[in-house]
XYZ file of C-alpha atoms in Angstrom:
676
model
C 36.961 101.103 16.004
C 38.907 102.189 17.995
C 37.694 102.375 21.078
C 37.064 98.871 20.659
C 33.267 97.865 20.110
C 32.442 96.726 23.766
C 35.328 98.486 26.285
C 34.831 100.042 28.335
C 36.613 103.744 29.837
C 36.373 106.436 32.593
C 37.158 109.692 31.745
C 36.660 113.093 33.507
C 34.479 116.507 32.495
C 36.466 118.229 30.160
C 38.182 115.680 28.730
C 38.193 114.102 25.144
C 37.948 111.185 23.880
C 38.936 110.449 20.002
C 37.233 107.933 18.110
C 38.471 106.325 15.087
C 36.866 103.701 12.302
C 38.908 101.632 9.446
C 38.452 99.143 7.222
C 40.114 95.798 7.276
C 41.431 96.143 3.702
C 42.841 99.412 4.586
C 42.442 102.311 2.588
C 38.203 103.545 2.434
C 36.262 102.502 -0.831
C 34.882 105.449 -3.191
C 32.209 107.471 -1.709
C 32.049 105.238 1.869
C 31.176 107.549 5.009
C 31.373 106.908 8.789
C 28.296 107.920 11.147
C 29.531 107.583 15.469
C 25.641 106.176 17.239
C 26.091 108.103 20.222
C 24.211 109.787 22.740
C 27.629 111.958 24.409
C 26.323 115.260 24.966
C 22.811 114.058 25.517
C 23.094 113.260 29.164
C 20.197 115.367 29.913
C 17.740 114.153 27.969
C 19.242 110.633 28.943
C 17.918 110.822 32.337
C 14.554 112.186 31.651
C 14.373 109.383 29.041
C 15.348 106.564 31.854
C 12.791 109.085 34.108
C 9.912 108.181 31.735
C 10.773 105.139 30.907
C 10.489 103.422 34.472
C 7.910 105.566 35.503
C 5.972 104.158 32.413
C 7.175 100.525 32.440
C 8.547 101.132 28.920
C 11.970 100.163 27.753
C 14.230 102.489 27.156
C 12.986 104.734 23.729
C 16.544 105.711 22.516
C 15.206 108.956 21.683
C 18.832 110.452 23.113
C 21.165 108.773 20.592
C 21.817 110.474 17.477
C 23.995 110.238 14.505
C 27.180 112.414 14.120
C 29.687 112.295 10.925
C 33.495 111.302 11.597
C 35.785 112.727 9.004
C 37.985 110.878 6.647
C 41.227 111.027 6.827
C 44.006 109.316 4.852
C 43.824 105.638 6.593
C 40.029 105.558 7.793
C 37.403 107.948 9.825
C 37.481 109.844 13.796
C 35.875 112.379 15.271
C 37.524 113.921 19.062
C 34.163 115.487 21.075
C 34.485 116.554 24.496
C 33.609 115.533 26.735
C 31.196 118.108 29.090
C 28.493 116.275 30.934
C 28.913 113.330 34.055
C 26.655 109.723 33.216
C 27.405 107.178 31.697
C 26.924 106.692 28.202
C 27.674 104.623 25.049
C 28.841 104.924 21.542
C 29.504 102.741 18.401
C 30.850 104.130 15.003
C 29.167 102.458 11.848
C 29.685 102.893 8.063
C 27.615 103.754 5.043
C 28.616 102.793 1.860
C 27.345 103.903 -1.980
C 24.086 102.271 -1.889
C 23.896 104.217 2.507
C 23.757 100.207 3.550
C 25.014 100.125 6.717
C 28.321 97.682 7.464
C 28.845 97.743 11.759
C 31.798 96.465 13.684
C 31.892 93.307 15.650
C 30.900 93.501 19.360
C 28.768 95.421 21.631
C 28.853 99.555 22.300
C 31.578 101.340 23.759
C 31.390 102.765 27.087
C 32.211 105.503 28.770
C 32.018 106.770 32.388
C 32.481 110.683 32.799
C 33.344 111.544 36.176
C 32.321 114.847 37.854
C 36.057 117.154 36.577
C 36.459 117.392 40.868
C 37.184 113.948 41.608
C 40.003 113.631 39.128
C 42.849 113.606 42.453
C 43.012 114.128 46.446
C 40.644 111.881 46.759
C 41.282 110.929 50.718
C 38.388 109.753 52.515
C 38.146 110.019 56.213
C 35.488 107.576 57.317
C 33.609 108.881 60.676
C 30.790 107.037 63.661
C 30.111 110.244 64.705
C 28.924 107.975 67.957
C 32.819 107.382 68.678
C 33.827 111.527 68.976
C 32.396 111.938 72.597
C 33.208 110.842 75.850
C 35.250 107.883 74.992
C 36.301 109.474 71.852
C 40.573 109.237 74.175
C 39.340 105.983 75.233
C 42.065 103.078 74.118
C 39.499 100.534 75.353
C 35.148 100.820 76.427
C 34.964 97.875 77.584
C 33.523 97.108 81.378
C 32.611 94.119 82.262
C 31.889 95.022 85.372
C 29.348 97.550 84.010
C 28.058 95.388 81.411
C 26.743 93.115 83.460
C 25.000 95.616 85.341
C 23.205 96.890 82.710
C 22.430 92.935 81.218
C 20.999 92.613 84.711
C 18.581 95.648 84.653
C 17.244 94.059 80.763
C 16.522 91.096 81.671
C 13.440 93.230 82.948
C 12.492 94.665 80.008
C 14.230 98.131 80.412
C 16.165 99.917 77.346
C 19.706 101.395 78.683
C 21.277 103.663 75.533
C 24.848 104.888 76.792
C 25.690 108.444 75.745
C 27.216 109.720 72.730
C 29.387 111.321 70.821
C 27.087 114.578 68.698
C 27.506 115.898 65.246
C 29.186 118.915 67.117
C 31.913 116.789 68.230
C 32.661 116.137 65.159
C 33.187 119.305 63.805
C 35.558 120.620 66.543
C 37.846 117.983 64.828
C 37.466 118.371 61.238
C 40.684 120.696 61.701
C 42.746 117.511 62.950
C 40.935 115.278 59.641
C 40.854 117.630 57.007
C 43.639 120.113 58.174
C 45.980 117.823 60.370
C 45.385 114.451 58.561
C 44.911 115.939 54.819
C 41.910 114.202 54.302
C 38.979 115.802 51.559
C 36.981 113.308 51.591
C 34.162 112.595 55.461
C 32.376 110.004 55.014
C 29.870 109.227 57.767
C 28.564 105.293 59.017
C 24.644 105.899 59.512
C 23.392 108.950 61.179
C 19.525 107.588 60.959
C 17.460 106.867 63.933
C 18.184 102.878 65.151
C 15.491 101.064 67.391
C 15.791 101.434 70.883
C 13.062 98.658 71.987
C 12.840 95.633 70.126
C 14.778 94.161 67.402
C 17.657 96.720 68.735
C 21.107 94.725 68.692
C 23.112 96.128 70.976
C 23.112 99.049 73.396
C 22.897 101.789 70.950
C 21.129 99.013 68.137
C 22.661 98.560 64.074
C 23.240 102.601 62.376
C 21.824 100.035 59.595
C 18.705 99.431 60.717
C 17.440 102.654 59.778
C 13.602 103.975 61.210
C 13.398 107.002 58.874
C 15.725 107.999 55.688
C 15.718 111.089 55.965
C 15.829 112.044 60.180
C 19.121 112.628 61.744
C 19.408 110.056 64.875
C 18.873 112.520 68.406
C 21.796 110.496 70.009
C 23.833 113.186 67.795
C 22.142 115.625 68.698
C 22.546 118.695 71.131
C 19.730 119.741 73.069
C 19.331 123.125 72.117
C 16.005 124.916 71.604
C 17.308 126.899 68.402
C 17.950 124.426 66.628
C 16.893 120.707 65.095
C 19.207 117.505 64.399
C 18.439 118.541 60.513
C 20.477 121.767 61.161
C 23.258 120.369 62.918
C 23.673 118.384 60.410
C 23.828 120.829 58.010
C 26.274 123.074 60.434
C 28.807 119.801 59.620
C 27.907 119.570 56.499
C 28.807 123.596 56.444
C 31.705 123.430 57.986
C 33.738 120.634 56.209
C 32.779 122.971 52.884
C 34.199 126.192 54.605
C 37.171 123.681 54.685
C 37.325 122.218 51.243
C 36.038 119.143 51.840
C 32.454 117.310 50.921
C 30.600 114.776 52.790
C 29.609 111.700 51.469
C 26.359 109.259 53.887
C 26.339 106.262 54.002
C 22.710 104.605 53.322
C 21.613 101.235 52.672
C 18.242 101.100 50.191
C 18.516 97.308 50.739
C 16.780 97.242 54.529
C 15.541 98.797 57.120
C 14.926 98.457 60.761
C 11.930 96.865 62.241
C 9.234 99.230 62.962
C 10.618 101.668 60.968
C 8.785 104.393 58.879
C 8.303 102.907 55.412
C 7.268 99.638 57.018
C 4.998 100.602 59.197
C 2.976 102.435 55.918
C 4.126 100.306 53.066
C 4.621 97.252 54.239
C 3.752 95.810 50.798
C 7.281 97.581 49.716
C 9.349 94.956 51.616
C 9.600 91.077 51.498
C 7.602 88.290 53.342
C 8.505 84.573 54.124
C 5.959 82.307 52.351
C 4.348 81.265 55.984
C 3.352 85.693 55.645
C 6.484 86.763 57.972
C 8.436 89.506 56.684
C 12.133 88.714 55.728
C 15.219 89.879 57.045
C 19.133 90.130 54.468
C 21.966 88.383 54.889
C 25.645 87.706 53.215
C 28.213 84.858 53.992
C 26.113 82.387 55.259
C 24.606 85.302 58.087
C 21.344 86.499 58.354
C 20.894 90.021 60.317
C 17.937 89.179 62.841
C 17.987 93.162 63.600
C 16.588 94.565 59.630
C 13.754 93.477 57.330
C 14.798 93.074 53.694
C 13.050 95.445 50.870
C 11.815 94.244 47.886
C 12.275 96.711 44.180
C 9.662 95.696 42.289
C 7.481 98.622 42.322
C 8.772 101.967 41.119
C 6.730 104.217 43.839
C 9.527 102.382 46.183
C 12.049 103.666 44.336
C 10.307 107.662 43.948
C 10.669 107.398 47.479
C 14.723 106.434 47.862
C 15.327 109.897 45.471
C 13.366 112.061 46.535
C 15.005 111.055 49.605
C 18.170 110.983 48.230
C 17.756 114.484 46.670
C 16.534 115.847 50.527
C 20.142 115.333 51.763
C 22.114 116.652 48.693
C 19.909 119.550 49.540
C 21.473 119.309 52.936
C 25.056 119.702 52.064
C 25.822 116.253 51.098
C 27.889 115.590 47.992
C 27.105 111.341 47.860
C 26.434 108.882 48.996
C 27.882 104.751 50.662
C 25.549 102.970 49.166
C 25.887 99.833 51.764
C 25.249 96.494 50.557
C 24.296 97.946 46.756
C 24.679 95.177 44.969
C 21.415 93.596 46.021
C 19.261 96.942 44.642
C 18.496 95.659 40.617
C 20.950 98.113 38.341
C 17.479 99.526 36.839
C 16.138 100.878 40.315
C 20.016 102.735 40.777
C 19.692 103.851 37.397
C 16.362 105.491 38.153
C 17.308 107.100 41.457
C 20.403 108.445 40.233
C 18.734 109.903 37.227
C 16.779 111.838 39.491
C 19.177 112.704 41.316
C 22.085 113.748 38.916
C 18.866 115.853 37.025
C 19.110 118.867 40.831
C 22.619 117.532 41.524
C 24.691 116.645 38.492
C 28.464 116.206 40.530
C 27.096 113.361 42.912
C 29.273 110.601 43.584
C 28.096 107.320 44.323
C 30.337 105.309 46.251
C 28.803 101.207 46.120
C 29.559 99.314 48.925
C 29.526 95.510 47.264
C 32.270 93.572 49.120
C 29.881 89.965 49.165
C 28.583 90.090 45.542
C 29.715 89.301 42.562
C 32.309 91.850 40.738
C 30.706 91.550 37.577
C 27.628 92.792 39.389
C 29.909 95.614 40.265
C 31.064 96.183 36.942
C 27.130 96.799 35.910
C 26.748 99.300 38.662
C 30.090 101.085 38.024
C 28.325 102.188 33.903
C 24.832 101.193 33.556
C 23.609 101.934 37.214
C 25.842 105.012 37.562
C 27.406 104.673 40.251
C 31.423 106.326 39.983
C 33.039 104.229 42.737
C 33.514 101.191 44.057
C 35.341 99.512 47.388
C 38.598 97.312 46.783
C 38.580 94.767 48.243
C 42.851 94.909 48.539
C 42.167 95.350 51.828
C 41.847 91.650 52.531
C 44.605 90.886 50.339
C 48.386 90.043 52.185
C 50.365 88.423 50.439
C 52.917 89.542 47.547
C 51.104 86.568 45.160
C 47.515 87.891 46.312
C 48.031 91.632 46.208
C 49.790 91.852 43.228
C 46.817 89.633 41.565
C 44.055 91.969 42.916
C 45.591 95.081 41.670
C 46.139 94.088 38.186
C 42.428 93.538 38.459
C 41.599 96.351 40.432
C 43.653 98.860 38.300
C 42.467 97.808 35.374
C 38.701 98.338 36.439
C 39.646 101.933 37.540
C 40.694 102.640 34.263
C 37.582 101.639 32.696
C 33.932 102.023 34.592
C 34.665 103.247 37.483
C 38.018 104.195 40.755
C 38.237 101.353 43.006
C 38.065 103.031 47.021
C 40.988 101.235 48.213
C 39.789 101.317 52.245
C 42.780 100.194 54.233
C 40.679 99.584 56.613
C 36.551 98.744 57.203
C 34.538 98.812 60.388
C 33.947 95.170 59.691
C 37.080 94.361 60.784
C 39.635 93.562 63.158
C 41.912 97.132 63.144
C 45.330 97.017 61.493
C 47.598 98.530 65.267
C 46.015 94.958 66.965
C 48.844 94.005 64.900
C 51.203 96.508 65.069
C 51.977 99.809 64.489
C 54.272 98.580 61.613
C 51.710 96.348 60.251
C 49.145 99.493 59.871
C 52.282 102.016 58.116
C 52.774 99.137 55.827
C 48.902 98.608 54.566
C 48.082 102.518 54.674
C 51.246 102.567 52.117
C 50.519 99.983 50.313
C 46.220 101.150 49.583
C 47.722 105.005 49.566
C 50.470 104.564 47.036
C 48.763 101.891 44.716
C 46.089 103.804 44.628
C 43.859 105.506 41.550
C 43.009 109.567 40.911
C 44.009 109.435 45.151
C 41.151 107.074 46.050
C 42.526 106.105 49.151
C 40.647 105.832 52.878
C 40.609 104.646 56.278
C 38.805 104.416 59.054
C 38.259 106.885 62.697
C 41.023 105.713 64.898
C 43.466 104.203 62.892
C 45.648 107.262 62.741
C 45.710 106.673 66.182
C 46.806 103.587 66.421
C 43.623 102.425 67.758
C 43.475 98.825 68.639
C 39.660 97.658 69.850
C 37.212 96.614 66.540
C 34.866 99.038 65.762
C 31.861 97.568 67.093
C 28.638 99.185 65.122
C 26.297 98.136 67.834
C 28.274 100.126 70.572
C 30.865 102.621 71.205
C 34.640 101.641 70.853
C 37.242 104.083 72.249
C 39.635 105.585 69.275
C 42.294 106.508 70.984
C 42.707 109.739 69.701
C 45.630 111.827 71.895
C 47.635 108.626 71.928
C 51.241 109.670 72.318
C 51.626 106.677 69.873
C 50.721 107.751 66.672
C 50.927 106.964 62.849
C 49.738 111.142 61.828
C 52.472 112.439 60.515
C 52.976 109.831 58.423
C 49.200 109.677 57.501
C 49.748 113.397 56.706
C 52.866 113.325 54.225
C 51.226 109.858 52.120
C 48.159 112.028 51.837
C 50.206 115.962 50.410
C 52.064 112.723 48.569
C 48.525 111.523 46.988
C 47.268 115.230 46.380
C 50.221 117.091 45.185
C 52.144 114.976 42.870
C 50.910 113.895 39.502
C 51.883 110.050 39.565
C 49.111 109.942 41.244
C 45.826 112.381 38.978
C 44.607 111.181 36.469
C 45.757 109.224 33.303
C 48.636 108.220 35.603
C 50.440 104.965 33.638
C 50.363 102.316 36.030
C 52.918 99.363 35.477
C 53.726 96.572 37.390
C 57.310 95.476 37.482
C 57.362 92.757 40.098
C 56.323 88.866 39.399
C 52.805 88.170 40.114
C 54.801 85.682 43.461
C 56.954 88.176 44.515
C 57.031 89.416 47.666
C 58.000 92.303 46.530
C 55.092 94.743 44.933
C 56.978 96.714 42.764
C 54.987 99.601 40.343
C 56.225 102.186 38.420
C 53.188 104.716 37.698
C 53.624 107.741 35.026
C 52.163 111.008 34.881
C 49.353 111.622 32.024
C 52.281 114.823 31.296
C 54.809 112.028 30.456
C 57.189 114.671 32.626
C 57.519 112.770 36.084
C 57.414 109.546 37.616
C 57.071 107.162 40.577
C 58.690 104.020 42.112
C 56.846 102.113 44.281
C 57.975 99.421 46.524
C 56.303 97.575 49.433
C 57.551 94.242 50.949
C 54.470 92.796 51.873
C 56.634 90.788 54.165
C 56.435 92.265 57.694
C 58.912 89.421 59.407
C 61.392 89.442 57.193
C 63.447 91.381 54.407
C 63.045 90.867 50.765
C 65.279 91.489 47.870
C 63.681 92.766 43.845
C 66.278 91.881 41.189
C 64.891 94.197 37.583
C 66.486 93.762 34.273
C 67.084 97.001 32.717
C 65.475 97.028 28.541
C 66.669 97.976 26.106
C 66.321 100.861 24.027
C 65.365 104.075 24.675
C 62.599 104.947 28.186
C 59.846 107.141 28.338
C 60.446 110.845 28.862
C 59.090 110.687 32.615
C 60.163 106.788 33.237
C 64.192 106.208 34.224
C 65.206 102.970 32.917
C 67.725 102.647 36.015
C 66.788 102.336 39.236
C 69.927 103.820 40.199
C 67.936 106.820 38.548
C 65.430 107.033 41.609
C 67.624 108.061 43.750
C 64.795 110.661 45.733
C 62.199 109.084 48.668
C 59.642 111.108 48.818
C 58.153 109.507 52.033
C 60.870 111.182 54.183
C 62.919 107.672 54.793
C 66.229 107.080 53.989
C 66.912 105.383 50.930
C 66.825 101.107 50.391
C 69.942 99.359 50.186
C 70.804 99.220 45.250
C 73.358 97.406 44.311
C 73.725 96.159 40.396
C 73.963 91.891 40.997
C 74.814 91.765 37.433
C 75.429 93.101 34.749
C 72.108 95.037 33.751
C 70.587 94.545 36.565
C 69.768 96.060 39.635
C 69.126 94.232 43.404
C 67.609 96.295 46.051
C 67.104 95.048 49.731
C 63.511 96.212 51.415
C 63.930 95.559 55.335
C 60.598 94.143 56.277
C 57.494 96.038 55.820
C 58.645 98.522 54.427
C 56.846 100.756 51.972
C 58.327 103.117 49.589
C 57.643 106.275 47.105
C 61.450 106.459 45.288
C 61.768 110.098 42.160
C 64.791 110.809 40.078
C 63.525 114.198 41.703
C 62.315 115.910 45.156
C 59.892 118.388 43.617
C 57.234 117.566 39.982
C 58.331 118.821 36.893
C 55.366 118.326 35.807
C 51.982 121.048 36.540
C 51.186 119.581 39.782
C 48.976 120.031 43.361
C 46.708 123.074 43.483
C 47.646 124.198 40.099
C 46.851 121.225 38.118
C 43.206 121.584 39.582
C 42.668 125.138 39.139
C 43.665 124.460 35.843
C 42.032 121.590 34.747
C 38.333 123.040 36.953
C 39.161 126.020 34.517
C 39.494 124.288 30.935
C 36.427 121.937 31.880
C 34.478 124.813 32.386
C 34.998 126.425 29.429
C 34.097 123.593 27.979
C 31.315 122.775 29.999
C 30.119 127.444 28.733
C 30.676 125.924 25.566
C 28.078 123.552 25.298
C 25.140 125.843 26.513
C 25.501 126.882 22.929
C 27.045 123.856 20.727
C 26.541 120.753 19.876
C 29.790 118.427 21.404
C 30.845 117.657 17.495
C 30.794 121.449 16.784
C 33.911 121.615 19.403
C 37.014 122.027 17.057
C 41.085 120.389 19.027
C 41.902 122.829 22.110
C 44.880 122.268 23.953
C 43.137 122.136 27.788
C 45.853 124.149 28.991
C 45.257 126.897 26.506
C 42.396 126.583 27.422
C 42.697 127.441 30.467
C 45.219 130.333 30.161
C 42.085 131.749 27.808
C 39.822 131.022 30.927
C 42.558 132.509 34.122
C 42.764 135.825 31.443
C 39.194 136.827 31.550
C 36.222 133.962 32.352
C 33.787 137.163 31.878
C 35.629 137.774 28.437
C 35.611 134.432 27.289
C 32.148 134.173 27.793
C 31.001 137.118 25.651
C 33.463 135.351 23.313
C 30.606 132.490 23.394
C 27.976 134.842 22.083
C 30.205 135.834 19.073
C 32.018 132.681 18.273
C 32.595 131.397 14.273
C 31.229 128.168 14.966
C 32.848 126.910 11.471
C 36.447 128.032 12.873
C 35.493 127.010 17.021
C 35.243 123.313 14.478
C 38.204 123.255 13.323
C 39.958 125.721 16.301
C 38.163 126.459 18.709
C 41.014 127.665 20.784
C 42.375 129.796 17.427
C 38.774 130.848 17.218
C 38.424 132.185 20.222
C 41.481 134.369 20.346
C 40.744 135.532 16.600
C 36.899 136.206 19.208
C 38.785 138.141 22.251
C 40.793 140.271 19.327
C 37.749 141.432 18.900
C 37.426 143.488 22.105
C 33.681 143.359 22.201
C 31.510 144.591 24.512
C 31.522 140.814 27.461
C 27.206 140.964 27.550
C 27.759 139.020 30.919
C 26.680 140.012 34.563
C 28.760 139.329 37.036
C 27.570 138.330 39.731
C 29.333 138.083 43.102
C 27.785 136.472 46.845
């Protein structure tokens, strides 16, 4: 069977997947038939089944599964299906002999994670800590030993002192710089819930990860305005972001709360206790977080409340969630919560923060759990050997289960700029140039070369407005990721360097095959390094020249590195210390790129989803997505009208041909135009 039993794939709404089944002996036996058992095309039924199963404490009934006939061809059977719905689905093909006995290939079910079409490209994430966007935004450092001593002296008498905080509206005023200037598409907010201000408070502010109310806004982030509430001001932020074409992800942790949280006061039975009756605090890496109290996920009533909490935020304009310590929550809980959310908001993105958890747990949550993205660990791999080793894994997993997002820096680590501008630029370019579908993120202040590590219990400076910065370089990098097809979905990525080389070399070929780029990164910040590449014999692929000299354009606006022929058939390249290059044979992409690609893909995905409203997925015939996009571009009204009159049998053979013939009849489109 192809794809192989037990294998995993990640695809997008609007794509197609082809299944084939062959006998070991070659030709199919007389009278034999093939079927594909799958729940593809049954997303709504599958979600309802998950919800009903967990509500009634029953195993999944399998009602979403069905058998689809496969077509016989010269050496076996095949079936191609369009992907019209987001979610995680499974499939396995089998044979029926002349006696109707079933013959199954060995191995587990094949699994496919289908992501929303909108996240194929340009997924640069800007992680913002709203607290830092106030009066201290421009500060290089907020440390004030004299003031801190005075505060400690006062707090020893039982007083609580909470410093002034940046507001949500302060962040709104920074959106032009973040979205239009830097080219970020996704705004990721660290937690915005109320935090402890009295007991169990860590630091002067309290930890944002010690939430007291999962659906409330921290009053410290709100401007006192007699006309609006904190929720109103949060909606202002999501609305302003959406107006600029951006999306909003908020950070939520459902493994624990702060002490005295609304949930703890009302449902203490939902929390873990030690044998002596004390509430338990969570931990990782040998550290226990005493300002937190841990939830126990053995009660579906808790899952109901959590699912409703996620839905409330979606209704407020949130497009996705970063799930802090998500690996500590069992897969069935996430299955249930995500099924509930996607019943109403099917394009919601769930980003797993799985650092500290097993890699197997990450894979389980990205497949059966229903999540789409996961934190990459590239930010903590430095040498050439470490980078190659980790990227081999992460890039493979991004093809199989879900996109691993390369954050160049997180709030848990020292600032990159603490080691200098060159180091920060190197790490950001490494993370961006090796990303999948443009899945690259960085934390507020990186662009300004902020050196003061973010303290989640306090407030630190962002160095906003710093004369020395890397804003032009980051903007150019983000533009490249958003515009060039070699950084889009389906691009083929091949490591050319050896596993232990200090130079990491990655060939990226676009899915269309018309473009290629060569990424070269010298991971050594202190010394120049050379990289040799032996030219392989044989004809190159359409978009991939074999000679390094053919890559004569540097797409990040830098001078070309030195290239020599060290010996016959071997190219030698010398890279300056800590340098990163993106080389291309041409200055402009040859294939469909940028917004033109995104528009065509959106049209094709919409066409597939519209068709799925009338027909089952196994009734779709072959049709190139570009041709579908052209039909929609011509007239979406006529396209919808044609679906009501489409010849289903002809559509099974060739969908585009069936549409063209129906459109040629010039029938009255029974469609109502709606405008806002």
